[in-house]
mmCIF file of C-alpha atoms in Angstrom:
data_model
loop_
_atom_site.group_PDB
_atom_site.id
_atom_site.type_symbol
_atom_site.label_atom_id
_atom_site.label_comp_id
_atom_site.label_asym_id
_atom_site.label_seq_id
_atom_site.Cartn_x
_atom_site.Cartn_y
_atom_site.Cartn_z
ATOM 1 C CA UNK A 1 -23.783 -23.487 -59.275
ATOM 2 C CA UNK A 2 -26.462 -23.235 -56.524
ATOM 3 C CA UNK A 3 -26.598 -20.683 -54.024
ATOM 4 C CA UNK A 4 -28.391 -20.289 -50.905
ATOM 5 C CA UNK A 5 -28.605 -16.617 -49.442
ATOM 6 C CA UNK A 6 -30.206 -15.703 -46.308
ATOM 7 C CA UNK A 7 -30.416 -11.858 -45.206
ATOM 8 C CA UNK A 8 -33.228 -10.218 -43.633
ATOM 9 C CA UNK A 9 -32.737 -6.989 -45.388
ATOM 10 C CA UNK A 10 -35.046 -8.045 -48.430
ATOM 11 C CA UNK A 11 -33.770 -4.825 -50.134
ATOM 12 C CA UNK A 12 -30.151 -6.113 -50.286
ATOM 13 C CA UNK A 13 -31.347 -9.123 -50.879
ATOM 14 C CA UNK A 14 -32.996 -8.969 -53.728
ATOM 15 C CA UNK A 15 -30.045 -6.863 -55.252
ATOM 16 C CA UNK A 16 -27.970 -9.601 -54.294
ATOM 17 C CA UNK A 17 -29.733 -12.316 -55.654
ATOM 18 C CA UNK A 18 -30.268 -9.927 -59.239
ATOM 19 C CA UNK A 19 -26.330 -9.802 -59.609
ATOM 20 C CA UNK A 20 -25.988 -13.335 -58.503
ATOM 21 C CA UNK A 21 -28.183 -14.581 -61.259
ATOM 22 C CA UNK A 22 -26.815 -12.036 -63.471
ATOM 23 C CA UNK A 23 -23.497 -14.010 -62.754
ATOM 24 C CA UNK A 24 -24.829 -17.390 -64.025
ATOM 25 C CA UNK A 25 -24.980 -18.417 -60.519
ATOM 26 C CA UNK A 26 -28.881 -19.952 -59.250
ATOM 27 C CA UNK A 27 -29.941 -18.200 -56.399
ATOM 28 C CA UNK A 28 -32.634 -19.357 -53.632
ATOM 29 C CA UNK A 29 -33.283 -16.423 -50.944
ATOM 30 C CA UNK A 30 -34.586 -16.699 -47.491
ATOM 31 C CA UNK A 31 -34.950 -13.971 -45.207
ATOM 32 C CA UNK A 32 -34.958 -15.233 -41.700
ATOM 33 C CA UNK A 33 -32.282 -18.254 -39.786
ATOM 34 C CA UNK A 34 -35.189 -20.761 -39.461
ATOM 35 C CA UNK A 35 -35.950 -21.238 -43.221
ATOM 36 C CA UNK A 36 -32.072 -20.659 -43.410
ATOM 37 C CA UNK A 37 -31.280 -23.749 -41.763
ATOM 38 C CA UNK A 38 -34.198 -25.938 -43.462
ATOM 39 C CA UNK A 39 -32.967 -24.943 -47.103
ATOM 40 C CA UNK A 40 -29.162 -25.662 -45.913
ATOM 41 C CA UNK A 41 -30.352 -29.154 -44.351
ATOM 42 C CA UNK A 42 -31.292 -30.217 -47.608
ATOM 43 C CA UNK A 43 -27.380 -30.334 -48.894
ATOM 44 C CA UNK A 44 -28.658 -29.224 -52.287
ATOM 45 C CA UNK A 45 -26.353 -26.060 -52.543
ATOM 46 C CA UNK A 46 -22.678 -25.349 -53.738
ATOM 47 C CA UNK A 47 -22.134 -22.588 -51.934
ATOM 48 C CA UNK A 48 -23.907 -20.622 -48.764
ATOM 49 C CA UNK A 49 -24.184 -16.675 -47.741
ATOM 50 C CA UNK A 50 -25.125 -16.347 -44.400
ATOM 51 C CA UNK A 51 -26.232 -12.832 -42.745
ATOM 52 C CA UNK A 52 -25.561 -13.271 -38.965
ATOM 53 C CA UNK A 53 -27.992 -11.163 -37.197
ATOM 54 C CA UNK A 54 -31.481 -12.682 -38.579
ATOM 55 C CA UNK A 55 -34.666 -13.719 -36.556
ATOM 56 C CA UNK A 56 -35.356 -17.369 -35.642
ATOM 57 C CA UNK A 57 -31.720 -18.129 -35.636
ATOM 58 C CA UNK A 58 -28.469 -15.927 -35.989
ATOM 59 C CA UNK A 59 -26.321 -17.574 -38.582
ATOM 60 C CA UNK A 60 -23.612 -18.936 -36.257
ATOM 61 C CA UNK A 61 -26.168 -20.775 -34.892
ATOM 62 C CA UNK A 62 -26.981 -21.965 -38.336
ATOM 63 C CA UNK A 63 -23.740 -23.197 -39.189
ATOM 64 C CA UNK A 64 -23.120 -24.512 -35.818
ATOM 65 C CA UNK A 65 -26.124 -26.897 -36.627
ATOM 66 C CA UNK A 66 -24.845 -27.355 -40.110
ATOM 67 C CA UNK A 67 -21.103 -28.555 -39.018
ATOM 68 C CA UNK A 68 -22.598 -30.618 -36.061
ATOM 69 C CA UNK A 69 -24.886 -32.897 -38.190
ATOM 70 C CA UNK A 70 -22.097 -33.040 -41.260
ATOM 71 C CA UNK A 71 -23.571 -30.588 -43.777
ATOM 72 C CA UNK A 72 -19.851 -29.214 -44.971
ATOM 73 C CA UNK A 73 -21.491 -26.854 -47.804
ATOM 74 C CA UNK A 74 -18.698 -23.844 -48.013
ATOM 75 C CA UNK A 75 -20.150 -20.545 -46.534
ATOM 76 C CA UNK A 76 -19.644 -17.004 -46.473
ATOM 77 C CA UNK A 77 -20.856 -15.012 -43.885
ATOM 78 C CA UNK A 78 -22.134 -11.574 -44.779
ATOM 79 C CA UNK A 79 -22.599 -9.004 -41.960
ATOM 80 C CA UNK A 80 -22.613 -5.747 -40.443
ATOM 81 C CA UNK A 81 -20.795 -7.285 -37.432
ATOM 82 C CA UNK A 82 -16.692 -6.705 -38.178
ATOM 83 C CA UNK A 83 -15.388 -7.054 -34.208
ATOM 84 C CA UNK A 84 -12.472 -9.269 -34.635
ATOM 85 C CA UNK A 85 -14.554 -11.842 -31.703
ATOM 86 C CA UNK A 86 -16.998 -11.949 -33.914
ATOM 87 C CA UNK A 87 -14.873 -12.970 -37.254
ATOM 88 C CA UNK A 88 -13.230 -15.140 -35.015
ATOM 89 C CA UNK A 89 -16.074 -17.475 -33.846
ATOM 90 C CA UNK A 90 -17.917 -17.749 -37.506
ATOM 91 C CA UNK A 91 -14.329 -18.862 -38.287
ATOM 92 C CA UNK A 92 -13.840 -21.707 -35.390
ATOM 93 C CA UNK A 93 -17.423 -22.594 -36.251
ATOM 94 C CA UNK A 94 -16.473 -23.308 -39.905
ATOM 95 C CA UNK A 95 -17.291 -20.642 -41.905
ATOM 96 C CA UNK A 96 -15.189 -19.963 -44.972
ATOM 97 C CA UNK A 97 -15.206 -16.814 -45.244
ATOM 98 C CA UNK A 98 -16.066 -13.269 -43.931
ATOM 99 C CA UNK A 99 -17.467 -10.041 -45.240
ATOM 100 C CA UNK A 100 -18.678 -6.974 -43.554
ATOM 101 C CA UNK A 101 -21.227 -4.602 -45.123
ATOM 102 C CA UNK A 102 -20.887 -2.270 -46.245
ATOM 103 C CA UNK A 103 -19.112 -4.123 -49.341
ATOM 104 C CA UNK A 104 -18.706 -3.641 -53.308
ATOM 105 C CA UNK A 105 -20.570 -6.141 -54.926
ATOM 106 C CA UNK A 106 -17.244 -7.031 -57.488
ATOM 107 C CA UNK A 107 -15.073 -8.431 -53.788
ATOM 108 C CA UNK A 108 -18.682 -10.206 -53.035
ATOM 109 C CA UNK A 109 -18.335 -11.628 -56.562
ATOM 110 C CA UNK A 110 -14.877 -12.735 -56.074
ATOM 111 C CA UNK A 111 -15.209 -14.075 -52.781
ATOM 112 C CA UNK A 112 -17.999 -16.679 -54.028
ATOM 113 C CA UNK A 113 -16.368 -17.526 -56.582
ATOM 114 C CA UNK A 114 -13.046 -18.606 -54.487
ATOM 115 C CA UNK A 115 -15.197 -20.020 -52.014
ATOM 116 C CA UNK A 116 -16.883 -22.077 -54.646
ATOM 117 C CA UNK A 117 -13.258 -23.279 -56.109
ATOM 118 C CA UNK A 118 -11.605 -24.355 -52.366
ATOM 119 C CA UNK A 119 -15.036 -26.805 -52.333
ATOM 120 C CA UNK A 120 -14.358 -28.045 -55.830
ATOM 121 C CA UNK A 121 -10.274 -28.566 -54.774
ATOM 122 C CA UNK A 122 -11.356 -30.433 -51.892
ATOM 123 C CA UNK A 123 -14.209 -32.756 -53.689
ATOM 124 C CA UNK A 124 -13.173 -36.362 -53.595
ATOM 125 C CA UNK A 125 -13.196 -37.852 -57.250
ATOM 126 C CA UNK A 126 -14.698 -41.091 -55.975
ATOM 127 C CA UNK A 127 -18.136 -41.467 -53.869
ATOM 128 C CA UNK A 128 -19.121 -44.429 -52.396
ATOM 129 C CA UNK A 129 -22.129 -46.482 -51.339
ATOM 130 C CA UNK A 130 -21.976 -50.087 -49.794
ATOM 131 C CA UNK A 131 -19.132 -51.531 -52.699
ATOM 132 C CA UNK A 132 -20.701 -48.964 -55.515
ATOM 133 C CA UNK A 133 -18.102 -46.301 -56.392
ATOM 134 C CA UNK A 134 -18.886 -43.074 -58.988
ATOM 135 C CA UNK A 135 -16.239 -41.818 -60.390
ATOM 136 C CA UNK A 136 -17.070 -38.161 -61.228
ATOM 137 C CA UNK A 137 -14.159 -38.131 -64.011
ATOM 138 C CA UNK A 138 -15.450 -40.675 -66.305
ATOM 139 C CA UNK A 139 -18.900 -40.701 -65.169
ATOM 140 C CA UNK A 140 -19.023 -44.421 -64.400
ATOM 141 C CA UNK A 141 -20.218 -46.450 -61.895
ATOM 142 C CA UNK A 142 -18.721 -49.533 -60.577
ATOM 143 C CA UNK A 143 -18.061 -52.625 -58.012
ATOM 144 C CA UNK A 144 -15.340 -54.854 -56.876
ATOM 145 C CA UNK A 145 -14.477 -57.845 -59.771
ATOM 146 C CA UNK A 146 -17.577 -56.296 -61.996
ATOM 147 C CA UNK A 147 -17.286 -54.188 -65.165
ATOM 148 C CA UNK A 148 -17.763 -50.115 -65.079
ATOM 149 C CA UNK A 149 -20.474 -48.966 -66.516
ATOM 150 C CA UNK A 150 -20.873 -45.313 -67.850
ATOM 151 C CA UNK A 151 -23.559 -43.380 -67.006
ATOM 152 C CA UNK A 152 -25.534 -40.714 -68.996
ATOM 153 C CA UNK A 153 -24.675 -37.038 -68.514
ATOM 154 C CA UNK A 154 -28.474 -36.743 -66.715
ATOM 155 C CA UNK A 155 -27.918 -40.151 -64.689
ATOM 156 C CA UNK A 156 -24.815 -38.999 -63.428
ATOM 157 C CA UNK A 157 -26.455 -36.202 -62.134
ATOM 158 C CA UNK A 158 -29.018 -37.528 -60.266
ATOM 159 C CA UNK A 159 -26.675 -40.468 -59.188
ATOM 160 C CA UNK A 160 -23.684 -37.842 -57.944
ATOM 161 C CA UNK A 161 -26.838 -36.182 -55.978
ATOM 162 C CA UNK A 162 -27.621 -38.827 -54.227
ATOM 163 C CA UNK A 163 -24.453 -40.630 -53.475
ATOM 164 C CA UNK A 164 -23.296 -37.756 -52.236
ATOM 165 C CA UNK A 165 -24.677 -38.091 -48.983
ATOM 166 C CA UNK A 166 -26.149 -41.490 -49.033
ATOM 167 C CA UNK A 167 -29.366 -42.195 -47.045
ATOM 168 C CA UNK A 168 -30.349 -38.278 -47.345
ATOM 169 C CA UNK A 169 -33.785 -37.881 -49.388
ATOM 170 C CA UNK A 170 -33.474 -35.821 -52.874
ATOM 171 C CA UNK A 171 -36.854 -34.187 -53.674
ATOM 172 C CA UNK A 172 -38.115 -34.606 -57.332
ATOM 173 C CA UNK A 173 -38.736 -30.743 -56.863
ATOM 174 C CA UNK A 174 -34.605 -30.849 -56.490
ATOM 175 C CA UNK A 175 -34.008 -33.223 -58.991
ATOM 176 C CA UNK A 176 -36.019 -31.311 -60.896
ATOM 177 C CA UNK A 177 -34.427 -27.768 -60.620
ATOM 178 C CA UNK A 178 -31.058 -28.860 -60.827
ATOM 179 C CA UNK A 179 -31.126 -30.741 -63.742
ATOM 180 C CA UNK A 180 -34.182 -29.992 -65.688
ATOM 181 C CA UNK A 181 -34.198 -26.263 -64.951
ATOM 182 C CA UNK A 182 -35.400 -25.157 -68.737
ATOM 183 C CA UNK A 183 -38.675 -25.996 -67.078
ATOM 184 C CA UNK A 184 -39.664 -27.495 -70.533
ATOM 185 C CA UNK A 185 -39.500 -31.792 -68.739
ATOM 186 C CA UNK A 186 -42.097 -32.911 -67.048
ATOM 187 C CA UNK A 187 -41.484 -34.414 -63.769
ATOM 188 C CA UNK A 188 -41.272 -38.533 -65.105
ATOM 189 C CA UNK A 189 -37.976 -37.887 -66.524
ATOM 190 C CA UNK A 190 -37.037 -38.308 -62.940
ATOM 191 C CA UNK A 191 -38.673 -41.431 -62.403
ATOM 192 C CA UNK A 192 -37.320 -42.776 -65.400
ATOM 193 C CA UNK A 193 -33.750 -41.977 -65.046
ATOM 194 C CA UNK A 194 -34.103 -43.680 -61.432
ATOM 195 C CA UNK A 195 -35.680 -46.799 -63.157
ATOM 196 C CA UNK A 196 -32.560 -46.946 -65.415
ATOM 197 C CA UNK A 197 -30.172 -46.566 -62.292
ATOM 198 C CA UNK A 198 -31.731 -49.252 -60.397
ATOM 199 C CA UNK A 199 -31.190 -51.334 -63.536
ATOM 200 C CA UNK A 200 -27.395 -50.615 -63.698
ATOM 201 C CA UNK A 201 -26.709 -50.674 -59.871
ATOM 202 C CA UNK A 202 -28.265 -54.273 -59.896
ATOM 203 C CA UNK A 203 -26.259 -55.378 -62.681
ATOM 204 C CA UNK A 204 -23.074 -54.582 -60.894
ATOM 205 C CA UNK A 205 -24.510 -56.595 -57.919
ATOM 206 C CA UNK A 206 -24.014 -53.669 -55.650
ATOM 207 C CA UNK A 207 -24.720 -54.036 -52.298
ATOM 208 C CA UNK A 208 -26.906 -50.758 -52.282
ATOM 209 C CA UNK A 209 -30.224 -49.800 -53.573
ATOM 210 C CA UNK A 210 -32.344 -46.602 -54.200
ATOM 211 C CA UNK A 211 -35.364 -46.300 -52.329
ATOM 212 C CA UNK A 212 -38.545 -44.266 -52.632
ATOM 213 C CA UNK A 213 -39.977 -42.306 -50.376
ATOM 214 C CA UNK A 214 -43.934 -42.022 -51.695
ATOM 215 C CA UNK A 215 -44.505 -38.399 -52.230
ATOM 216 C CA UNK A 216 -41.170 -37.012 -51.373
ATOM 217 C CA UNK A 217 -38.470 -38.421 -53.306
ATOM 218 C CA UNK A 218 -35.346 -40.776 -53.232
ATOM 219 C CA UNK A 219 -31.787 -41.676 -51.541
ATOM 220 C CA UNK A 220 -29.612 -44.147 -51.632
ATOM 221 C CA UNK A 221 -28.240 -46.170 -48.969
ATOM 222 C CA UNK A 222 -26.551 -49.440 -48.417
ATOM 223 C CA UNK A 223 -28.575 -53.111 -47.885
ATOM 224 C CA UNK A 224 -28.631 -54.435 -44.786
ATOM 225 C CA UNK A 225 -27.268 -58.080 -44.223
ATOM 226 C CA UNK A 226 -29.851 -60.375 -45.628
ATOM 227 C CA UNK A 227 -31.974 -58.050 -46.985
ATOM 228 C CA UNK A 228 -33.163 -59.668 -50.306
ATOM 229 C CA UNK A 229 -33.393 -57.516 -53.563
ATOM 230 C CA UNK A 230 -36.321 -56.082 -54.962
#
């Protein structure tokens, strides 16, 4: 599981992310609401720990702009603000959850880890591109009136990354990290896994396609009407 955390106090912080890792959990730390935001805009995290009162942004204003463009990433804010207003409107805004400091690390522990199982319980088994369906059970992918085909524990990676909010850009750095995070693959794998998926998708005739974007990395969104295939 991938965690974002963003807390100016790089003291706590860095405890944090220590115990974090310590729990199994990957941890990528930011200290102000700017770089909070840009990280969390990405959609490459299971789970998010927000610190309200940070520079740039505050974190309500963070997960205000999270919520309004659809980024639905499950977050816990972590503050030294406990006024019941306060709880109220991280609440209405969409947090998940609320802790005040000071806290013992074992509730933080537990809180992230319920926060982390409400966003698995409410995961859709299916996602959907155009007519392409993966079904995260089986790993397969499939279309209307075509067979399913199953997909490789790595391909189903990438392709659950990317179909799981079509038309968003997935870095090879992210690709990279989540998937190959020995370090010990060099950074082709990902080209050649997305080779192999183009393959499949255009043997089920989907009406979808993953695109490059030179020097960034890839999405996948749905062809427009008369759009021929590459």
């Amino acid at each position: 599981m991938r965690l974002l955390l963003a807390d100016d106090e790089k003291e706590l912080s860095n405890a944090l992310v220590a115990i974090l890792k310590h729990s199994s959990y990957t941890v990528d730390a930011v200290y102000n609401g700017t770089d909070a935001l840009d990280y969390a805009l990405t959609g490459n995290y299971d789970g998010i720990i927000l610190d309200i009162m940070m520079p740039g942004l505050d974190g309500t204003e963070v997960l205000k702009k999270l919520r309004t463009v659809g980024i639905s990433t499950p977050v816990l804010f972590l503050t030294a603000k406990s006024e019941v207003d306060d709880r109220i409107k991280g609440l209405d805004l969409g947090a998940d959850d609320y802790l005040t400091k000071p806290f013992d690390m074992g509730e933080l522990l537990a809180r992230v880890r319920a926060m982390l199982r409400r966003k698995s319980d409410f995961s859709p088994v299916n996602l959907t591109c155009g007519n392409l369906t993966l079904d995260r059970n089986v790993y397969e992918l499939s279309t209307p009136n075509h067979k399913r085909i199953r997909l490789a524990g790595r391909e189903f990676q990438m392709m659950e990354m990317l179909m799981d909010n079509p038309g968003r850009i997935v870095s090879v750095d992210t690709f990279m990290s989540h998937i190959w995070s020995d370090g010990e693959a060099d950074v082709n794998v990902v080209w050649v896994n997305i080779s192999n998926l183009r393959k499949k998708i255009l043997s089920l005739h989907a009406n979808c396609e993953i695109k490059a974007c030179r020097g960034v990395g890839y999405s996948i969104s749905e062809k427009k009407p008369g759009k021929p295939e590459l």
